[in-house]
mmCIF file of C-alpha atoms in Angstrom:
data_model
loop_
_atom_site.group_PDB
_atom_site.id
_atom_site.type_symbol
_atom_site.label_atom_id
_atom_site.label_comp_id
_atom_site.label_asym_id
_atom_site.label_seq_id
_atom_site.Cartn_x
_atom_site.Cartn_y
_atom_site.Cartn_z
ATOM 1 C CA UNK K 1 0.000 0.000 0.000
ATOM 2 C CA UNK K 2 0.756 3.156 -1.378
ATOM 3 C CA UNK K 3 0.783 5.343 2.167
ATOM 4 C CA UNK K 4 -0.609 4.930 5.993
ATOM 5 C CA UNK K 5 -0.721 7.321 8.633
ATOM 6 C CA UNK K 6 -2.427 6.421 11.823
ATOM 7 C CA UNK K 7 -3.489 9.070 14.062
ATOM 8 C CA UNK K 8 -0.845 9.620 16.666
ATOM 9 C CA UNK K 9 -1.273 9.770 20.339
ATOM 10 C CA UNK K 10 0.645 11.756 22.500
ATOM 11 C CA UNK K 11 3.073 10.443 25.193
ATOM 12 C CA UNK K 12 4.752 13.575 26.770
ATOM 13 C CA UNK K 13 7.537 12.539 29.044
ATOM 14 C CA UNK K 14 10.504 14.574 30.791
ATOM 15 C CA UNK K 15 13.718 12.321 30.165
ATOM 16 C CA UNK K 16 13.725 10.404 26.906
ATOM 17 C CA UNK K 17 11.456 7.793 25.304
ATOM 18 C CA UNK K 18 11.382 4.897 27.193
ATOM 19 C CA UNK K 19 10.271 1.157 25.873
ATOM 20 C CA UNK K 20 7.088 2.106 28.276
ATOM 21 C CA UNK K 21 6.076 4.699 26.955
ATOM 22 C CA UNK K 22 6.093 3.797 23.289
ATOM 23 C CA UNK K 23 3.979 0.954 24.719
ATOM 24 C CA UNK K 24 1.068 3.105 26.263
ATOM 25 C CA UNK K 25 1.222 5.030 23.263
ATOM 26 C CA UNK K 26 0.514 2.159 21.493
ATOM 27 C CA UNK K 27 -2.300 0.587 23.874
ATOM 28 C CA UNK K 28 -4.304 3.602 24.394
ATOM 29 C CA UNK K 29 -4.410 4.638 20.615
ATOM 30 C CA UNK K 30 -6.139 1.108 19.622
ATOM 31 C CA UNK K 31 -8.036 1.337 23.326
ATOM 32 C CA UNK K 32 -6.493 -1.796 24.963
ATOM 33 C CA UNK K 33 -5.550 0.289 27.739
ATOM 34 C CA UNK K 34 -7.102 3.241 29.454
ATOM 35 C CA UNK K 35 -4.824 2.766 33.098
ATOM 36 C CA UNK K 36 -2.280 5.727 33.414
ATOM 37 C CA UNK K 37 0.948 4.757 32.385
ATOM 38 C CA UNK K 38 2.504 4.063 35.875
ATOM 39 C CA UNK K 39 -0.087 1.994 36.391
ATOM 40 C CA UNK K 40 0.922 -0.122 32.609
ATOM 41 C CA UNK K 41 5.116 0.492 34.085
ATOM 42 C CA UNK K 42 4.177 -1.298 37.034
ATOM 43 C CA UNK K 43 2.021 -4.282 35.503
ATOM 44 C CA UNK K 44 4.804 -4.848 33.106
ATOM 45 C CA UNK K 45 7.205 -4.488 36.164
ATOM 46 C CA UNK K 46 9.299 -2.072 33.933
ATOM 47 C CA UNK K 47 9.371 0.442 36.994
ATOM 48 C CA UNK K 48 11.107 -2.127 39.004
ATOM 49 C CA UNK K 49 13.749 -2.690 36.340
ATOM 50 C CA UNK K 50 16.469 -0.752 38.092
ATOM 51 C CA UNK K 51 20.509 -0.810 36.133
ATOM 52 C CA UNK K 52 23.274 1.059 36.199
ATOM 53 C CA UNK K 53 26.598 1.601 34.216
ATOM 54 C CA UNK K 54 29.216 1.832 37.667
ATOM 55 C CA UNK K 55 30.114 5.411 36.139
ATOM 56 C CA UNK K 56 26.525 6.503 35.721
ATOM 57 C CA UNK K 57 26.860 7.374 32.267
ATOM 58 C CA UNK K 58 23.806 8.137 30.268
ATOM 59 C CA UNK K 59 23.276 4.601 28.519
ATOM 60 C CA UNK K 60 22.634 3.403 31.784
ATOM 61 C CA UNK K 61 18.445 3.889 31.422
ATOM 62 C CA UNK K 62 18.789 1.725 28.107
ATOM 63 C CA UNK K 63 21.067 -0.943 29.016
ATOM 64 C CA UNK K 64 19.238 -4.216 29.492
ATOM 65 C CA UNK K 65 18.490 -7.438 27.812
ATOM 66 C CA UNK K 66 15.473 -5.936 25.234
ATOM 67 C CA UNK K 67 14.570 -9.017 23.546
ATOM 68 C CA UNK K 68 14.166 -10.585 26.826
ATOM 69 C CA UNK K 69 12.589 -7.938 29.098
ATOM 70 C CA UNK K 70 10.276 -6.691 26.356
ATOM 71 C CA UNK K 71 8.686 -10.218 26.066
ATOM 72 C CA UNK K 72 7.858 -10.760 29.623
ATOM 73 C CA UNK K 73 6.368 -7.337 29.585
ATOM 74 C CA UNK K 74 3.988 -7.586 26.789
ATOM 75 C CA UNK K 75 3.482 -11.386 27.907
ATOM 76 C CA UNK K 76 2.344 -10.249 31.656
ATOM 77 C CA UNK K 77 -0.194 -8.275 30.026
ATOM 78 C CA UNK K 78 -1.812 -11.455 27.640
ATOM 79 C CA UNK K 79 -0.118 -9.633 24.473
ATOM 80 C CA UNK K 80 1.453 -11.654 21.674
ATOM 81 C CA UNK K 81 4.263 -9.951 19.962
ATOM 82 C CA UNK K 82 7.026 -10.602 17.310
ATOM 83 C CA UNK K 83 10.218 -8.695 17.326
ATOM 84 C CA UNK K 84 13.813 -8.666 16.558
ATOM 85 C CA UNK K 85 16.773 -6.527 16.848
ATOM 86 C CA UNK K 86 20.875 -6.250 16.181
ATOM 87 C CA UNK K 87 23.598 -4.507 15.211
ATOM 88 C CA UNK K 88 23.736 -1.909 11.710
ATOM 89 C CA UNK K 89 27.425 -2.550 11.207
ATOM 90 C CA UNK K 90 27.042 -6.513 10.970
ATOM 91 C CA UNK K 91 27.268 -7.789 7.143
ATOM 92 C CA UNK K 92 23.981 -9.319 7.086
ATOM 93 C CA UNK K 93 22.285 -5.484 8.219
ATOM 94 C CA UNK K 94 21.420 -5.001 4.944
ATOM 95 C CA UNK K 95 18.802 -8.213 4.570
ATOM 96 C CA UNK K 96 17.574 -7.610 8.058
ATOM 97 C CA UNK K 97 16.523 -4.225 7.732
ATOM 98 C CA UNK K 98 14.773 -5.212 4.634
ATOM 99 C CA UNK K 99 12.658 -8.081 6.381
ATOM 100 C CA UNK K 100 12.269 -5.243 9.402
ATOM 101 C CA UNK K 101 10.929 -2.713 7.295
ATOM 102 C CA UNK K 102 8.078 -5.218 5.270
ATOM 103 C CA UNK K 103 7.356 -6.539 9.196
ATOM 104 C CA UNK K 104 6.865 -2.886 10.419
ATOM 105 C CA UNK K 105 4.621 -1.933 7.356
ATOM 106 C CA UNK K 106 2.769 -5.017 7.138
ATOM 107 C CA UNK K 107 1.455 -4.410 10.670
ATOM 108 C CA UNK K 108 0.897 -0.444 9.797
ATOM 109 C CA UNK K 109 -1.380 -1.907 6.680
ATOM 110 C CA UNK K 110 -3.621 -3.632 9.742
ATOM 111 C CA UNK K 111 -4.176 -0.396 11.867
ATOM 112 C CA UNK K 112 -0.925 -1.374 14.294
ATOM 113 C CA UNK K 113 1.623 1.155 15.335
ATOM 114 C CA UNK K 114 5.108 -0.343 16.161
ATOM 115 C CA UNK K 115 7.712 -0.063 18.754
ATOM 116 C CA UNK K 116 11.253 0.518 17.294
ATOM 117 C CA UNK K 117 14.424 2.137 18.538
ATOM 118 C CA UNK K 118 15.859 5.112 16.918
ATOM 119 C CA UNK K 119 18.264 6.623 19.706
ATOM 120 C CA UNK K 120 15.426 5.800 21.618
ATOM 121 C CA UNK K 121 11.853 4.052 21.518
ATOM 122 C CA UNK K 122 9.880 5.340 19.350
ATOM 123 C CA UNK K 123 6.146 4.637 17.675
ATOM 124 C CA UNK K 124 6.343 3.864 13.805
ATOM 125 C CA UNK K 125 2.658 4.981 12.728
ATOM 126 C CA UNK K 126 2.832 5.147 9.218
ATOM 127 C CA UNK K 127 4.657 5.030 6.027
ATOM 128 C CA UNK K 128 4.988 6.467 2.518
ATOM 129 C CA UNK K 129 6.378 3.891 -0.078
ATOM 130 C CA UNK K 130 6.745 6.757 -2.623
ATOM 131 C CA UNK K 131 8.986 8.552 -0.781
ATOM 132 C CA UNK K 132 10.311 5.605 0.638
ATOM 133 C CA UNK K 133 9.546 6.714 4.373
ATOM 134 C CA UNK K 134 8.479 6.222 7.795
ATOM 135 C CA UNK K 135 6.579 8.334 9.958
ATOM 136 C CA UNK K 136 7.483 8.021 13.346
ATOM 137 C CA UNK K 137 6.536 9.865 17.087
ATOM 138 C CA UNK K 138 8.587 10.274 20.110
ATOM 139 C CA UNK K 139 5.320 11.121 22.397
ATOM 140 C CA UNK K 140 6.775 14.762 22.458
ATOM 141 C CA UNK K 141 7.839 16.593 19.208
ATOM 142 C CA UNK K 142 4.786 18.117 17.202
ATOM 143 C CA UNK K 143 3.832 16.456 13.881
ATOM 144 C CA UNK K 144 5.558 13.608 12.266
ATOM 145 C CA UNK K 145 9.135 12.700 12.493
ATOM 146 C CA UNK K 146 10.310 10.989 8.797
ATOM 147 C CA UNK K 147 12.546 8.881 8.903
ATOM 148 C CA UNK K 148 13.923 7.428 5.669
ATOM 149 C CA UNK K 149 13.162 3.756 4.927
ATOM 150 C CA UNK K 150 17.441 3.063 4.404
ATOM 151 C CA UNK K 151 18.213 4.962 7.889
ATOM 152 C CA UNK K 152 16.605 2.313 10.224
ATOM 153 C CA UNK K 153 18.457 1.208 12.724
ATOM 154 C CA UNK K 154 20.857 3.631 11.318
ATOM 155 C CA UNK K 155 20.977 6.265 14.584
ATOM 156 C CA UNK K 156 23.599 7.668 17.086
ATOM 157 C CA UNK K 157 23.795 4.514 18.648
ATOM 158 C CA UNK K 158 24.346 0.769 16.613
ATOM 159 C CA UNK K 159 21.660 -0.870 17.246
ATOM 160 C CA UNK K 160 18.562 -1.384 15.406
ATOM 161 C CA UNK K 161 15.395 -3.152 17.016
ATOM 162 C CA UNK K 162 11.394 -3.479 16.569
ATOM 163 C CA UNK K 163 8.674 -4.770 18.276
ATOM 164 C CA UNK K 164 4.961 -5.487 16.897
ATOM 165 C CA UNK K 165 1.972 -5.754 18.513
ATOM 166 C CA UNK K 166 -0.085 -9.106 17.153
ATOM 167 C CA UNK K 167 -2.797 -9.855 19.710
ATOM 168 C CA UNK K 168 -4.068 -10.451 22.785
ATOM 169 C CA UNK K 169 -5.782 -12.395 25.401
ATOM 170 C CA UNK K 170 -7.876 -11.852 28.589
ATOM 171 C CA UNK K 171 -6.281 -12.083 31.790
ATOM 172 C CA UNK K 172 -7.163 -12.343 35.168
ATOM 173 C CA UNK K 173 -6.672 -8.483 36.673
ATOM 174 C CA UNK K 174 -5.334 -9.795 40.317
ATOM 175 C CA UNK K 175 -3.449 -12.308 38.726
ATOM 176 C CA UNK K 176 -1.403 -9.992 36.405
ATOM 177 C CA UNK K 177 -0.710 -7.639 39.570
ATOM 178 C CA UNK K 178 0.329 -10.314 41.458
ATOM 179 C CA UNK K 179 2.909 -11.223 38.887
ATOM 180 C CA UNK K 180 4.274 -7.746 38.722
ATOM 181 C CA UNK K 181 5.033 -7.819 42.326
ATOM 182 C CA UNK K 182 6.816 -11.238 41.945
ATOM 183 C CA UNK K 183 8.945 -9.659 39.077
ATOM 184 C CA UNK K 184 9.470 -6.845 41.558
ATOM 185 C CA UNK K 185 11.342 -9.079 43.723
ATOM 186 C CA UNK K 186 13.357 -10.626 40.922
ATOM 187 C CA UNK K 187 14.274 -7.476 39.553
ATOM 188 C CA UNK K 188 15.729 -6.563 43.092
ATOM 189 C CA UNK K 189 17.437 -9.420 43.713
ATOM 190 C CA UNK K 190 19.227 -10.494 40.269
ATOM 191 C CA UNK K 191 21.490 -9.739 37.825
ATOM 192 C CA UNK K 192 21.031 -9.373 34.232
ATOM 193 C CA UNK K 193 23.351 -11.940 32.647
ATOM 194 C CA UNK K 194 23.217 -10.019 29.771
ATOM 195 C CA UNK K 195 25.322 -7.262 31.410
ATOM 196 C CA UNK K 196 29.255 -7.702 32.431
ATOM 197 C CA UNK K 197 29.049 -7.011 36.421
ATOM 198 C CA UNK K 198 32.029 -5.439 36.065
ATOM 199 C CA UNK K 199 30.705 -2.539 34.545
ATOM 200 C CA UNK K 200 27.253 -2.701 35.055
ATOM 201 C CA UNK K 201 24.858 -3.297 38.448
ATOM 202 C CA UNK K 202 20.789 -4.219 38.837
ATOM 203 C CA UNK K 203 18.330 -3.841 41.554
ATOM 204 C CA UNK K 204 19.928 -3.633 45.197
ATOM 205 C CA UNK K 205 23.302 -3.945 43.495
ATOM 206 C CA UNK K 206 22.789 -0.734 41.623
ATOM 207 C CA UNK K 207 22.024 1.248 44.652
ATOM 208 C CA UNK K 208 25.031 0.239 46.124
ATOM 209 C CA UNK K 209 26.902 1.429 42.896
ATOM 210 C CA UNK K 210 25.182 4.758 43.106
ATOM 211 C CA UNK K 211 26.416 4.659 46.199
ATOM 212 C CA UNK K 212 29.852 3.588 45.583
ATOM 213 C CA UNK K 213 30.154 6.409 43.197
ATOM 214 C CA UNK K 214 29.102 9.027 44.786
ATOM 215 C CA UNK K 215 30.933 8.726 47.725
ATOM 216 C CA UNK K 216 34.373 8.385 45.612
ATOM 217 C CA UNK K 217 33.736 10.308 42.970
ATOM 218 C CA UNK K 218 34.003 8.134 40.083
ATOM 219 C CA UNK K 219 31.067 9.013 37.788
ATOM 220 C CA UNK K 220 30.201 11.065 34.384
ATOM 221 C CA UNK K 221 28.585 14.592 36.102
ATOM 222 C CA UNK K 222 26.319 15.332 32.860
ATOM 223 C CA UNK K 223 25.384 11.157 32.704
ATOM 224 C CA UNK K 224 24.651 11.209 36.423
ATOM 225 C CA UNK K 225 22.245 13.854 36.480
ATOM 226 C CA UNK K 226 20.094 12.122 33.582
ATOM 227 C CA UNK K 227 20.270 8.731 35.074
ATOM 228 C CA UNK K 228 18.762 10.215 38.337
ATOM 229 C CA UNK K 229 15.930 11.756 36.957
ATOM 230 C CA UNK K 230 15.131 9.159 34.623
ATOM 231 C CA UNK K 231 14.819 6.639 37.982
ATOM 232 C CA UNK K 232 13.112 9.146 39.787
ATOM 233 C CA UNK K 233 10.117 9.098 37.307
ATOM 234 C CA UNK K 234 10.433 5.229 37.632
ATOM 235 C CA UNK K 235 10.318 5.575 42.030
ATOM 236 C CA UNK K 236 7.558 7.936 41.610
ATOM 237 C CA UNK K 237 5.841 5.310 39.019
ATOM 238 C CA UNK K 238 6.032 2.550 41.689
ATOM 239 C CA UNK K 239 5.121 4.510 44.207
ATOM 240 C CA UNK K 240 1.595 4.989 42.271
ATOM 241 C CA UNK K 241 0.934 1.485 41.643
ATOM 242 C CA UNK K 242 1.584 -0.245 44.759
ATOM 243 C CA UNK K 243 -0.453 2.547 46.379
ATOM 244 C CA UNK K 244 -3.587 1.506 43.474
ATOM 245 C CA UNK K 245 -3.014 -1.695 44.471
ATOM 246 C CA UNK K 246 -3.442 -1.583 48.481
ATOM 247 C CA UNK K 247 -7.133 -1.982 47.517
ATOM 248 C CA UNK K 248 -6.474 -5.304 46.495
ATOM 249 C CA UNK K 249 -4.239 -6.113 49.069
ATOM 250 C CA UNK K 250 -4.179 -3.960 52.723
ATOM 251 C CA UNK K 251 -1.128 -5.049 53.427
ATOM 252 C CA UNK K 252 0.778 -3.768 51.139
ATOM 253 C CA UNK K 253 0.483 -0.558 52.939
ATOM 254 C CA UNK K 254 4.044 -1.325 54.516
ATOM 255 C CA UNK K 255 5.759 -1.223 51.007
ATOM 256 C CA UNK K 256 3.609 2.291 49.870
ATOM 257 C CA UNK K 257 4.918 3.274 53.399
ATOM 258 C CA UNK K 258 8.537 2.679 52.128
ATOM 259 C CA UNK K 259 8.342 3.314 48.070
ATOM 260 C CA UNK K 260 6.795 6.857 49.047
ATOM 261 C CA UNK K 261 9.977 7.581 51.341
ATOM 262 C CA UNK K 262 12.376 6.077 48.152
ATOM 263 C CA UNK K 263 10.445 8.032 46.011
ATOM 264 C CA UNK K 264 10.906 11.463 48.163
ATOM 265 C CA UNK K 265 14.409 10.465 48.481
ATOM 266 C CA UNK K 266 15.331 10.276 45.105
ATOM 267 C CA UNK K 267 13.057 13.485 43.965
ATOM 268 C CA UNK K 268 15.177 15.236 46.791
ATOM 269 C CA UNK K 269 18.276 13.853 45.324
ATOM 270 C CA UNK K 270 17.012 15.248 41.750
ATOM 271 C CA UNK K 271 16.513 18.614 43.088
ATOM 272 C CA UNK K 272 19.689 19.243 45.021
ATOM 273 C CA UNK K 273 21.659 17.656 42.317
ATOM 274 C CA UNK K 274 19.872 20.501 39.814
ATOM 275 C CA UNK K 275 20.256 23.137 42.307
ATOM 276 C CA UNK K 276 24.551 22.956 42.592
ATOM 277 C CA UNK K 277 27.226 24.193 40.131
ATOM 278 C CA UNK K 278 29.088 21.427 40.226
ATOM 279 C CA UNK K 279 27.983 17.615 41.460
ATOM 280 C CA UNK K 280 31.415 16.801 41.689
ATOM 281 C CA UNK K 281 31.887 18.753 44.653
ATOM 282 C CA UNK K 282 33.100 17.164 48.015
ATOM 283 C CA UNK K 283 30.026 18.695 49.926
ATOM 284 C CA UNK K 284 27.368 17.351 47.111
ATOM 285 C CA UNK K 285 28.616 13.906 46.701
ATOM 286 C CA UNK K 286 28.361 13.386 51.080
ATOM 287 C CA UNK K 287 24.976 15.023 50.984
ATOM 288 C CA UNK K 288 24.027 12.478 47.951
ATOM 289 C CA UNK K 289 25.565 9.325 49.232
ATOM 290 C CA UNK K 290 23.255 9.936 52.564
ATOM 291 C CA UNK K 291 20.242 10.426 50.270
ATOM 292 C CA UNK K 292 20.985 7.358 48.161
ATOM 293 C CA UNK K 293 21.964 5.112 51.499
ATOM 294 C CA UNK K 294 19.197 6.196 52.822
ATOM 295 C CA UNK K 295 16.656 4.909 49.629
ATOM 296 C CA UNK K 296 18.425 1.660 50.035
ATOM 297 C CA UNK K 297 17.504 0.902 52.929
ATOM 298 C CA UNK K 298 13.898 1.945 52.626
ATOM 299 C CA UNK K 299 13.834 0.050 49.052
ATOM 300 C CA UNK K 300 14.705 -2.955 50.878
ATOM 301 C CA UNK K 301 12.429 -2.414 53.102
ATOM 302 C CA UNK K 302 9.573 -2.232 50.648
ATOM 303 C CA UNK K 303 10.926 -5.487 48.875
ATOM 304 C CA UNK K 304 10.989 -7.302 52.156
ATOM 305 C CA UNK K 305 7.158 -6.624 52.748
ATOM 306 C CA UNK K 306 6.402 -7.910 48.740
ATOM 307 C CA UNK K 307 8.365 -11.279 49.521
ATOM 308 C CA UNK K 308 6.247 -11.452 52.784
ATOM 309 C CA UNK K 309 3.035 -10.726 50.914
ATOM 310 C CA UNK K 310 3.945 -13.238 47.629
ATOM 311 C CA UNK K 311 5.588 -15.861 50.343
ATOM 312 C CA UNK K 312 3.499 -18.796 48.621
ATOM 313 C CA UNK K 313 3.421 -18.048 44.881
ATOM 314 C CA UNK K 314 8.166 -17.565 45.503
ATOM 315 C CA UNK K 315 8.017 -21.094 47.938
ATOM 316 C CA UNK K 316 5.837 -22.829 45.227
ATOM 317 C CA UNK K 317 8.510 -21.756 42.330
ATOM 318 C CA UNK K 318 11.030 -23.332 44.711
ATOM 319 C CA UNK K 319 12.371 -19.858 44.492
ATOM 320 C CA UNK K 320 12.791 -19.448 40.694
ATOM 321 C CA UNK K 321 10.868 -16.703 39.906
ATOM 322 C CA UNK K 322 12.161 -15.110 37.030
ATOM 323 C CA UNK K 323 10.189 -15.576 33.627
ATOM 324 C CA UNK K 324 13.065 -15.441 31.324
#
């Protein structure tokens, strides 16, 4: 087909595009979802999802198995997807992009946006073959952003990746919450294997990286300050859904008691951070390796009280309770 344009849907966010948002964008333009979209971060247990690069450099937000975490997120939520992804500079690019870009316009032909990366995830929602284009949205500029059919997966960065939307099934509401806090605890407790722990921490591991580099100074300044707000939104996220879901479950009021202190903590952290000339100062790394010590402990916290409320679904997995 000659040219297809759905109608785009906004997604306005403060730090980058993230895999999440492309996906509400998605859901609440074909009305599969009308949650907000901490509540859809926190089904998918993408909020949880918590990695760092031991400098704090900027990649940090998007460094994480894709193929793997963006299955189990569309899974938990009864959606079946296809997707693939790589590198541009491999010698078989060339055949990959082609297959990509009939995948990506085949589902535009049946009314389906698409999640693909372009320096960050964005929303293919229509096409031109005549000009040999692709319309794309971020969820914040105005209009359409082209994007030439031989420039995907073509960006900044190397890698090239898409996800498409196929269909989906009913699931039981409780049950998909109660899966999101089980990833919760996985997500706090393991390491992606994906990632070289050398360079790279996850989940209680990261905090004490944050830590670690605060307190000696070892960490990219501009990188730093992005990473933090970008996990702030995600603290703040979390904080949302576990309080929407105390009316399922009282006691989770122990873990909203501790996610809303992690969640001042790092906003706090955020704003001081914003507020100094320099956060490589002596004085602003001690006052940030309190803050960050301090949302540790109070993270754990919160985790403790999910492994206390899921205590049968983790001893009936024997304690496996990852889904990848």
């Amino acid at each position: 087909m000659g040219n297809i344009q759905a109608e785009p849907i906004e997604s306005k966010r403060k730090y980058g595009h993230r895999y999440i948002d492309a996906l509400h964008q998605i859901l609440a333009g074909q009305g599969w979802m009308t949650c907000p979209k901490s509540m859809l971060a926190g089904m998918t247990a993408a909020s949880f999802r918590f990695t760092v690069d031991r400098r704090l450099t900027a990649e940090s937000t998007s460094a994480y198995n894709w193929m793997a975490e963006h299955f189990v997120s569309a899974d938990l939520l009864g959606l079946t997807t296809s997707q693939d992804a790589g590198f541009c500079f491999t010698s078989t690019f060339p055949i990959y992009r082609k297959q990509a870009l009939r995948d990506i316009r085949r589902s535009l032909d049946r009314g389906m946006p698409c999640i693909l990366w372009h320096d960050q995830f964005v929303v293919a929602t229509g096409y031109d073959d005549t000009s040999e284009i692709l319309f794309l949205s971020d969820g914040q500029t105005a209009g359409d952003i082209p994007l030439p059919f031989d420039q995907f997966g073509r960006g900044q960065s190397p890698y090239w990746y898409y996800q498409i939307l196929e269909d989906r099934i009913a699931l039981d509401e409780i049950e998909v919450y109660r899966e999101s806090l089980v990833q919760a605890i996985f997500k706090w407790e393991t390491h992606d294997l994906m990632l070289p722990e050398a360079d790279y921490a996850c989940g209680k591991a990261a905090h004490d990286a944050v830590i670690h580099a605060f307190r000696i100074g070892d960490y990219d300044p501009i990188g730093a300050s992005e990473v933090l707000a970008y996990y702030a939104d995600s603290k703040r996220d979390i904080l949302e859904y576990v309080t929407a879901l105390e009316r399922y479950w009282p006691e989770l009021h122990a873990a909203t008691t501790s996610y809303r202190t992690v969640a001042q903590l790092w906003d706090e952290a955020v704003r001081f951070i914003a507020t100094t000339e320099s956060n490589e100062d002596h004085s602003v790394r001690i006052v940030m390796t309190e803050l960050f010590q301090d949302a540790n402990v109070s993270e754990g916290k919160a985790v403790q009280s999910l492994k206390h409320l899921m205590r049968e679904t983790i001893h009936n997995r024997f304690d496996d309770i990852g889904l990848r």
